[in-house]
Amino acid sequence: MHILIKQETILRQVQEIGQRINGDYQNKNPVIIGVLKGSFMFLSDLLKAVDIPVEVDFVSVSSYNGKESSGEVELVQDISSDITDRDIIIVEDIIDTGRTLRFLLDRFSVSKPRSVAVCSLLNKQDDRQVDIHITYLGFNIPSVFVVGYGLDQSNKYRNLNFIGVANGK
Ligand code: IMP
Ligand code: MG
């Protein structure tokens, strides 16, 4: 395992994103939607930097990236909030092909939210297959498989306090 982004660098950037959200959503009450499981650690640190009133919800999706890279996305658990006429911020760990986010944007748009923003800790621009606008981004990274700070490889390494690249990858 080697470190790609160390903890203090992550936390500094997360703090900055939180402050931008505070400024952009003054006098608003956005619904912050964490995409499980990968976003849990980012969301937790981000929310500590947010000091405007927010509501928090979660959506759980799984994608079959493993074998054939079919790009199929499946909803595992939906949000429980009514997002009609609400400002929503979707919080992701990483945007790779963009298919997961495209699926969520299409799904949430049916409920007619007032506004939709996308916040992602990481972005692999080189792997993008569908066009996505990221409102708040932590870091652009190269096309390598990363783990830690919520991200997993076969459900391991989510607890690491840094973003790392597993050996042999
Ligand atoms: P998508 O390709 O943009 O749809 O990303 C699908 C999902 O794959 C992301 O939300 C992550 O959960 C996962 N993923 C993509 N790249 C990585 C990585 O480098 N490490 C761990 N998970 C990843
Ligand atoms: Mg994810």
Coordinates of N, CA and C and ligand atoms in Angstrom, one line a residue:
M1 N 0.9 -1.2 0.0 CA 0.0 0.0 0.0 C 0.9 1.2 0.0
H2 N 0.6 2.2 -0.9 CA 1.3 3.4 -0.7 C 0.3 4.6 -0.7
I3 N 0.7 5.6 0.0 CA -0.2 6.8 0.2 C -0.2 7.7 -1.0
L4 N -1.5 7.9 -1.5 CA -1.6 8.9 -2.6 C -2.0 10.3 -2.1
I5 N -2.9 10.3 -1.1 CA -3.3 11.6 -0.5 C -3.4 11.4 1.0
K6 N -2.5 12.1 1.7 CA -2.5 11.9 3.2 C -3.6 12.6 3.9
Q7 N -3.8 12.2 5.1 CA -5.0 12.6 5.9 C -5.1 14.1 6.0
E8 N -4.0 14.8 6.3 CA -4.1 16.2 6.5 C -4.4 17.0 5.3
T9 N -4.0 16.4 4.1 CA -4.3 17.1 2.8 C -5.8 16.9 2.5
I10 N -6.3 15.7 2.8 CA -7.7 15.4 2.6 C -8.6 16.4 3.5
L11 N -8.2 16.5 4.8 CA -9.0 17.3 5.7 C -9.0 18.7 5.4
R12 N -7.8 19.2 4.9 CA -7.8 20.6 4.5 C -8.7 20.9 3.4
Q13 N -8.7 20.0 2.4 CA -9.6 20.2 1.2 C -11.1 20.1 1.6
V14 N -11.4 19.1 2.5 CA -12.7 18.9 2.9 C -13.3 20.1 3.7
Q15 N -12.4 20.7 4.5 CA -12.7 22.0 5.2 C -13.1 23.1 4.2
E16 N -12.3 23.2 3.1 CA -12.5 24.2 2.1 C -13.9 24.0 1.4
I17 N -14.2 22.8 1.1 CA -15.5 22.5 0.4 C -16.6 22.8 1.4
G18 N -16.5 22.5 2.6 CA -17.5 22.8 3.6 C -17.8 24.3 3.7
Q19 N -16.7 25.1 3.6 CA -16.9 26.5 3.7 C -17.5 27.1 2.4
R20 N -17.2 26.5 1.3 CA -17.9 26.9 0.0 C -19.4 26.6 0.1
I21 N -19.7 25.4 0.7 CA -21.1 25.1 0.8 C -21.8 26.1 1.8
N22 N -21.1 26.4 2.9 CA -21.7 27.4 3.8 C -22.0 28.7 3.1
G23 N -21.1 29.1 2.2 CA -21.4 30.4 1.5 C -22.4 30.3 0.4
D24 N -22.4 29.1 -0.3 CA -23.4 29.0 -1.4 C -24.8 28.7 -0.9
Y25 N -25.0 28.2 0.3 CA -26.3 27.8 0.8 C -26.8 28.6 2.0
Q26 N -26.2 29.8 2.1 CA -26.7 30.7 3.2 C -28.2 30.9 3.1
N27 N -28.9 30.8 4.2 CA -30.3 31.0 4.2 C -31.1 29.9 3.4
K28 N -30.4 28.8 3.2 CA -31.1 27.6 2.6 C -31.0 26.5 3.5
N29 N -31.7 25.4 3.2 CA -31.7 24.2 4.1 C -31.6 23.0 3.2
P30 N -30.4 22.8 2.6 CA -30.3 21.7 1.6 C -30.4 20.3 2.3
V31 N -30.8 19.4 1.4 CA -30.7 17.9 1.8 C -29.4 17.4 1.2
I32 N -28.6 16.9 2.1 CA -27.3 16.4 1.7 C -27.5 14.8 1.6
I33 N -27.2 14.3 0.5 CA -27.5 12.9 0.2 C -26.1 12.2 0.0
G34 N -25.8 11.4 1.0 CA -24.5 10.6 0.9 C -24.8 9.3 0.1
V35 N -23.9 9.0 -0.8 CA -24.0 7.8 -1.6 C -23.2 6.7 -0.9
L36 N -23.9 5.7 -0.3 CA -23.3 4.6 0.4 C -22.7 3.5 -0.5
K37 N -21.7 2.8 -0.1 CA -21.1 3.0 1.2 C -19.9 4.0 1.2
G38 N -19.3 4.2 0.1 CA -18.0 4.8 0.0 C -17.9 6.2 0.6
S39 N -19.0 7.0 0.6 CA -18.9 8.4 1.0 C -19.0 8.6 2.5
F40 N -19.2 7.5 3.3 CA -19.5 7.8 4.7 C -18.4 8.6 5.5
M41 N -17.2 8.4 5.2 CA -16.1 9.1 6.0 C -16.0 10.5 5.5
F42 N -16.0 10.7 4.2 CA -16.0 12.0 3.6 C -17.2 12.8 4.1
L43 N -18.4 12.2 4.1 CA -19.6 13.0 4.5 C -19.5 13.4 6.0
S44 N -18.9 12.5 6.8 CA -18.8 12.8 8.2 C -17.9 14.0 8.5
D45 N -16.7 14.0 7.8 CA -15.8 15.1 8.0 C -16.4 16.4 7.3
L46 N -17.0 16.2 6.2 CA -17.6 17.4 5.5 C -18.7 18.1 6.3
L47 N -19.6 17.3 6.9 CA -20.7 17.8 7.7 C -20.2 18.6 8.9
K48 N -19.0 18.2 9.5 CA -18.4 18.9 10.6 C -17.9 20.3 10.2
A49 N -17.7 20.5 8.9 CA -17.3 21.8 8.4 C -18.4 22.6 7.9
V50 N -19.6 22.1 7.9 CA -20.8 22.8 7.4 C -21.6 23.3 8.6
D51 N -21.8 24.6 8.6 CA -22.5 25.2 9.8 C -23.9 25.8 9.5
I52 N -24.4 25.6 8.3 CA -25.7 26.0 8.0 C -26.7 24.8 8.3
P53 N -28.0 25.1 8.5 CA -28.9 24.0 8.8 C -29.0 23.1 7.5
V54 N -28.8 21.8 7.7 CA -28.9 20.8 6.6 C -29.7 19.6 7.1
E55 N -30.2 18.9 6.2 CA -30.8 17.6 6.5 C -29.9 16.6 5.8
V56 N -29.8 15.4 6.4 CA -28.9 14.4 5.9 C -29.7 13.1 5.5
D57 N -29.4 12.6 4.3 CA -30.1 11.4 3.9 C -29.0 10.5 3.2
F58 N -29.4 9.3 3.0 CA -28.5 8.3 2.3 C -29.2 7.6 1.2
V59 N -28.4 7.3 0.2 CA -28.9 6.4 -0.9 C -27.8 5.3 -1.0
S60 N -28.2 4.1 -1.3 CA -27.2 3.0 -1.4 C -27.4 2.4 -2.8
V61 N -26.3 2.4 -3.6 CA -26.3 1.8 -4.9 C -25.2 0.8 -5.1
S62 N -25.3 -0.1 -6.0 CA -24.2 -1.0 -6.3 C -24.1 -1.0 -7.8
S63 N -22.8 -1.1 -8.2 CA -22.6 -1.2 -9.7 C -21.8 -2.4 -10.0
Y64 N -22.0 -3.0 -11.1 CA -21.3 -4.2 -11.5 C -20.1 -3.9 -12.3
N65 N -19.2 -3.2 -11.7 CA -18.0 -2.8 -12.4 C -17.0 -4.0 -12.5
G66 N -17.2 -4.9 -11.5 CA -16.2 -6.0 -11.4 C -15.8 -6.7 -12.6
K67 N -16.7 -7.5 -13.2 CA -16.2 -8.4 -14.2 C -16.2 -7.9 -15.6
E68 N -17.4 -7.6 -16.1 CA -17.6 -7.3 -17.5 C -17.7 -5.8 -17.7
S69 N -17.6 -5.0 -16.6 CA -17.7 -3.6 -16.7 C -19.0 -3.2 -17.5
S70 N -20.1 -3.8 -17.1 CA -21.4 -3.6 -17.8 C -21.9 -2.2 -17.6
G71 N -21.5 -1.6 -16.5 CA -22.0 -0.2 -16.2 C -23.4 -0.2 -15.6
E72 N -23.9 -1.4 -15.3 CA -25.3 -1.5 -14.7 C -25.2 -0.9 -13.3
V73 N -26.2 -0.1 -12.9 CA -26.3 0.4 -11.6 C -27.6 0.0 -11.0
E74 N -27.5 -0.5 -9.7 CA -28.7 -1.0 -9.1 C -28.9 -0.2 -7.8
L75 N -30.2 0.2 -7.6 CA -30.6 0.9 -6.3 C -30.7 -0.2 -5.2
V76 N -29.9 0.0 -4.2 CA -30.0 -1.0 -3.0 C -31.0 -0.4 -2.0
Q77 N -30.8 0.9 -1.7 CA -31.7 1.5 -0.7 C -31.9 3.0 -1.1
D78 N -33.2 3.4 -1.2 CA -33.5 4.8 -1.6 C -33.5 5.7 -0.5
I79 N -33.4 7.0 -0.8 CA -33.5 8.1 0.3 C -34.9 8.0 0.9
S80 N -35.0 8.6 2.1 CA -36.4 8.6 2.8 C -37.0 9.9 2.8
S81 N -36.2 11.0 2.3 CA -36.8 12.3 2.3 C -37.6 12.6 1.0
D82 N -38.5 13.6 1.2 CA -39.2 14.1 0.0 C -38.3 15.3 -0.5
I83 N -37.7 15.2 -1.7 CA -36.8 16.2 -2.2 C -37.5 17.1 -3.2
T84 N -38.8 17.0 -3.4 CA -39.5 17.9 -4.3 C -39.3 19.4 -3.8
D85 N -38.8 20.3 -4.7 CA -38.6 21.7 -4.3 C -37.5 21.9 -3.3
R86 N -36.7 20.9 -3.1 CA -35.6 21.1 -2.1 C -34.3 21.3 -2.9
D87 N -33.3 21.9 -2.3 CA -31.9 22.0 -2.8 C -31.2 20.7 -2.3
I88 N -30.7 20.0 -3.2 CA -30.0 18.7 -2.8 C -28.6 18.8 -3.2
I89 N -27.8 18.2 -2.4 CA -26.3 18.0 -2.7 C -26.0 16.5 -2.6
I90 N -25.6 16.0 -3.7 CA -25.3 14.5 -3.7 C -23.8 14.4 -3.4
V91 N -23.5 13.6 -2.4 CA -22.1 13.5 -1.9 C -21.5 12.1 -2.3
E92 N -20.5 12.0 -3.1 CA -19.9 10.8 -3.6 C -18.5 10.7 -3.2
D93 N -18.0 9.4 -3.1 CA -16.6 9.2 -2.8 C -15.7 9.5 -4.0
I94 N -16.2 8.9 -5.2 CA -15.4 9.0 -6.4 C -16.3 9.0 -7.6
I95 N -15.9 9.7 -8.6 CA -16.6 9.6 -9.9 C -15.6 9.1 -10.9
D96 N -16.0 7.9 -11.5 CA -15.1 7.2 -12.3 C -15.7 7.3 -13.8
T97 N -16.5 6.3 -14.2 CA -17.1 6.4 -15.5 C -18.2 7.5 -15.5
G98 N -18.8 7.7 -14.3 CA -19.9 8.7 -14.2 C -21.2 8.0 -14.3
R99 N -21.3 6.7 -14.5 CA -22.6 6.0 -14.6 C -23.4 6.0 -13.4
T100 N -22.7 5.9 -12.2 CA -23.5 5.8 -10.9 C -24.2 7.2 -10.7
L101 N -23.4 8.2 -11.0 CA -24.0 9.6 -10.7 C -25.1 9.9 -11.8
R102 N -24.9 9.5 -13.0 CA -25.9 9.7 -14.0 C -27.2 9.0 -13.6
F103 N -27.1 7.8 -13.1 CA -28.2 7.0 -12.6 C -29.0 7.8 -11.5
L104 N -28.2 8.3 -10.6 CA -28.8 9.0 -9.4 C -29.4 10.4 -9.9
L105 N -28.7 11.1 -10.8 CA -29.3 12.4 -11.2 C -30.6 12.1 -12.0
D106 N -30.6 11.1 -12.8 CA -31.9 10.8 -13.5 C -33.0 10.4 -12.6
R107 N -32.6 9.7 -11.6 CA -33.6 9.2 -10.6 C -34.2 10.3 -9.8
F108 N -33.3 11.2 -9.2 CA -33.7 12.3 -8.4 C -34.5 13.4 -9.1
S109 N -34.1 13.5 -10.4 CA -34.8 14.6 -11.2 C -36.3 14.4 -11.3
V110 N -36.7 13.1 -11.2 CA -38.1 12.8 -11.3 C -38.9 13.4 -10.2
S111 N -38.3 13.6 -9.1 CA -38.9 14.3 -7.9 C -38.9 15.8 -8.0
K112 N -38.3 16.3 -9.0 CA -38.3 17.8 -9.2 C -37.7 18.6 -8.0
P113 N -36.4 18.3 -7.7 CA -35.8 19.2 -6.7 C -35.6 20.6 -7.2
R114 N -35.4 21.6 -6.3 CA -35.3 22.9 -6.8 C -33.9 23.1 -7.4
S115 N -32.9 22.5 -6.8 CA -31.5 22.6 -7.4 C -30.8 21.3 -7.0
V116 N -29.8 20.9 -7.8 CA -29.0 19.7 -7.6 C -27.5 20.1 -7.8
A117 N -26.8 19.8 -6.7 CA -25.3 20.0 -6.8 C -24.6 18.6 -6.6
V118 N -23.5 18.4 -7.1 CA -22.7 17.2 -7.0 C -21.4 17.5 -6.3
C119 N -21.1 16.8 -5.2 CA -19.9 16.9 -4.4 C -19.2 15.6 -4.4
S120 N -18.0 15.6 -4.9 CA -17.2 14.3 -4.9 C -15.8 14.5 -4.4
L121 N -15.4 13.6 -3.5 CA -14.0 13.8 -3.0 C -13.0 13.6 -4.1
L122 N -13.2 12.6 -5.0 CA -12.2 12.2 -6.0 C -12.9 12.2 -7.4
N123 N -12.1 12.4 -8.4 CA -12.5 12.4 -9.8 C -11.5 11.7 -10.6
K124 N -11.9 10.7 -11.4 CA -11.0 10.1 -12.4 C -11.5 10.5 -13.8
Q125 N -11.0 11.6 -14.2 CA -11.5 12.2 -15.5 C -11.2 11.3 -16.7
D126 N -10.1 10.6 -16.6 CA -9.7 9.8 -17.8 C -10.6 8.6 -18.0
D127 N -11.4 8.2 -17.0 CA -12.3 7.1 -17.2 C -13.7 7.5 -17.6
R128 N -14.0 8.8 -17.7 CA -15.3 9.2 -17.8 C -16.0 8.7 -19.1
Q129 N -17.2 8.2 -19.0 CA -18.0 7.7 -20.2 C -19.2 8.5 -20.4
V130 N -19.7 9.2 -19.3 CA -20.9 10.0 -19.5 C -20.6 11.4 -18.9
D131 N -21.1 12.4 -19.5 CA -20.8 13.8 -19.1 C -21.4 14.1 -17.7
I132 N -20.6 14.6 -16.8 CA -21.1 15.0 -15.4 C -20.5 16.3 -15.0
H133 N -21.3 17.2 -14.5 CA -20.7 18.4 -13.9 C -20.6 18.2 -12.4
I134 N -19.3 18.4 -11.9 CA -19.1 18.3 -10.5 C -19.0 19.7 -9.9
T135 N -19.9 20.0 -9.0 CA -20.0 21.3 -8.4 C -18.8 21.5 -7.4
Y136 N -18.6 20.5 -6.5 CA -17.6 20.6 -5.5 C -16.7 19.4 -5.6
L137 N -15.4 19.6 -5.9 CA -14.5 18.5 -6.1 C -13.3 18.6 -5.1
G138 N -12.9 17.4 -4.5 CA -11.7 17.4 -3.7 C -10.5 17.3 -4.5
F139 N -10.3 16.2 -5.2 CA -9.1 16.0 -6.0 C -9.3 15.3 -7.3
N140 N -8.6 15.7 -8.3 CA -8.5 14.9 -9.5 C -7.4 13.9 -9.3
I141 N -7.6 12.6 -9.7 CA -6.6 11.6 -9.5 C -6.4 10.8 -10.9
P142 N -5.3 10.2 -11.1 CA -5.1 9.4 -12.3 C -6.0 8.1 -12.3
S143 N -6.0 7.4 -13.3 CA -6.8 6.2 -13.5 C -6.2 5.0 -12.8
V144 N -6.1 5.1 -11.4 CA -5.6 4.0 -10.7 C -6.7 3.6 -9.6
F145 N -6.7 2.4 -9.2 CA -7.7 1.9 -8.2 C -7.2 2.3 -6.8
V146 N -8.0 3.2 -6.2 CA -7.6 3.7 -4.8 C -8.5 3.1 -3.8
V147 N -8.0 3.1 -2.5 CA -8.7 2.6 -1.4 C -8.5 3.6 -0.2
G148 N -9.3 3.4 0.8 CA -9.1 4.1 2.1 C -10.1 5.3 2.2
Y149 N -10.2 5.9 3.4 CA -11.1 7.0 3.6 C -12.5 6.7 3.1
G150 N -13.0 5.5 3.3 CA -14.3 5.1 2.9 C -14.3 4.2 1.7
L151 N -13.3 4.3 0.8 CA -13.3 3.5 -0.4 C -12.7 2.1 -0.1
D152 N -13.3 1.1 -0.8 CA -12.9 -0.2 -0.6 C -12.4 -1.0 -1.8
Q153 N -11.7 -2.1 -1.5 CA -11.4 -3.1 -2.5 C -11.9 -4.4 -1.9
S154 N -13.0 -4.9 -2.5 CA -13.6 -6.1 -2.0 C -14.0 -6.0 -0.5
N155 N -14.5 -4.8 -0.2 CA -15.0 -4.4 1.2 C -13.9 -4.3 2.2
K156 N -12.6 -4.2 1.8 CA -11.5 -4.0 2.7 C -11.0 -2.5 2.6
Y157 N -10.3 -2.1 3.6 CA -9.5 -0.8 3.6 C -10.4 0.4 3.8
R158 N -11.7 0.3 4.0 CA -12.5 1.5 4.1 C -12.1 2.4 5.3
N159 N -11.5 1.8 6.3 CA -11.1 2.5 7.6 C -9.8 3.2 7.5
L160 N -9.1 3.1 6.4 CA -7.8 3.8 6.4 C -8.0 5.3 6.4
N161 N -7.2 6.1 7.1 CA -7.4 7.5 7.2 C -6.7 8.3 6.1
F162 N -6.2 7.6 5.1 CA -5.6 8.2 3.9 C -6.2 7.6 2.6
I163 N -5.9 8.2 1.5 CA -6.3 7.5 0.2 C -5.0 6.9 -0.3
G164 N -5.1 5.6 -0.5 CA -3.9 4.8 -0.9 C -4.1 4.0 -2.2
V165 N -3.0 3.5 -2.7 CA -3.1 2.6 -3.9 C -2.6 1.3 -3.4
A166 N -3.4 0.2 -3.6 CA -3.0 -1.1 -3.1 C -1.8 -1.6 -4.0
N167 N -0.9 -2.3 -3.4 CA 0.3 -2.8 -4.1 C -0.2 -3.7 -5.2
G168 N 0.6 -3.7 -6.3 CA 0.3 -4.6 -7.4 C -0.8 -4.0 -8.3
K169 N -1.3 -2.8 -8.0 CA -2.3 -2.2 -8.8 C -1.7 -1.0 -9.6
Ligands
IMP1 P1 -18.7 5.2 -11.7 O1 -17.8 4.4 -12.6 O2 -18.5 6.6 -11.8 O3 -20.1 4.8 -11.8 O4 -18.2 4.8 -10.2 C1 -18.8 3.7 -9.6 C2 -18.3 3.4 -8.2 O5 -17.2 2.6 -8.3 C3 -17.9 4.6 -7.4 O6 -18.9 5.2 -6.7 C4 -17.0 3.8 -6.4 O7 -17.8 3.3 -5.3 C5 -16.4 2.7 -7.2 N1 -15.1 3.1 -7.6 C6 -14.6 3.6 -8.8 N2 -13.3 3.8 -8.8 C7 -12.9 3.3 -7.6 C8 -11.6 3.2 -6.9 O8 -10.5 3.5 -7.5 N3 -11.6 2.6 -5.7 C9 -12.7 2.2 -5.1 N4 -13.9 2.3 -5.6 C10 -14.0 2.8 -6.9
MG2 MG -19.5 5.2 -4.6

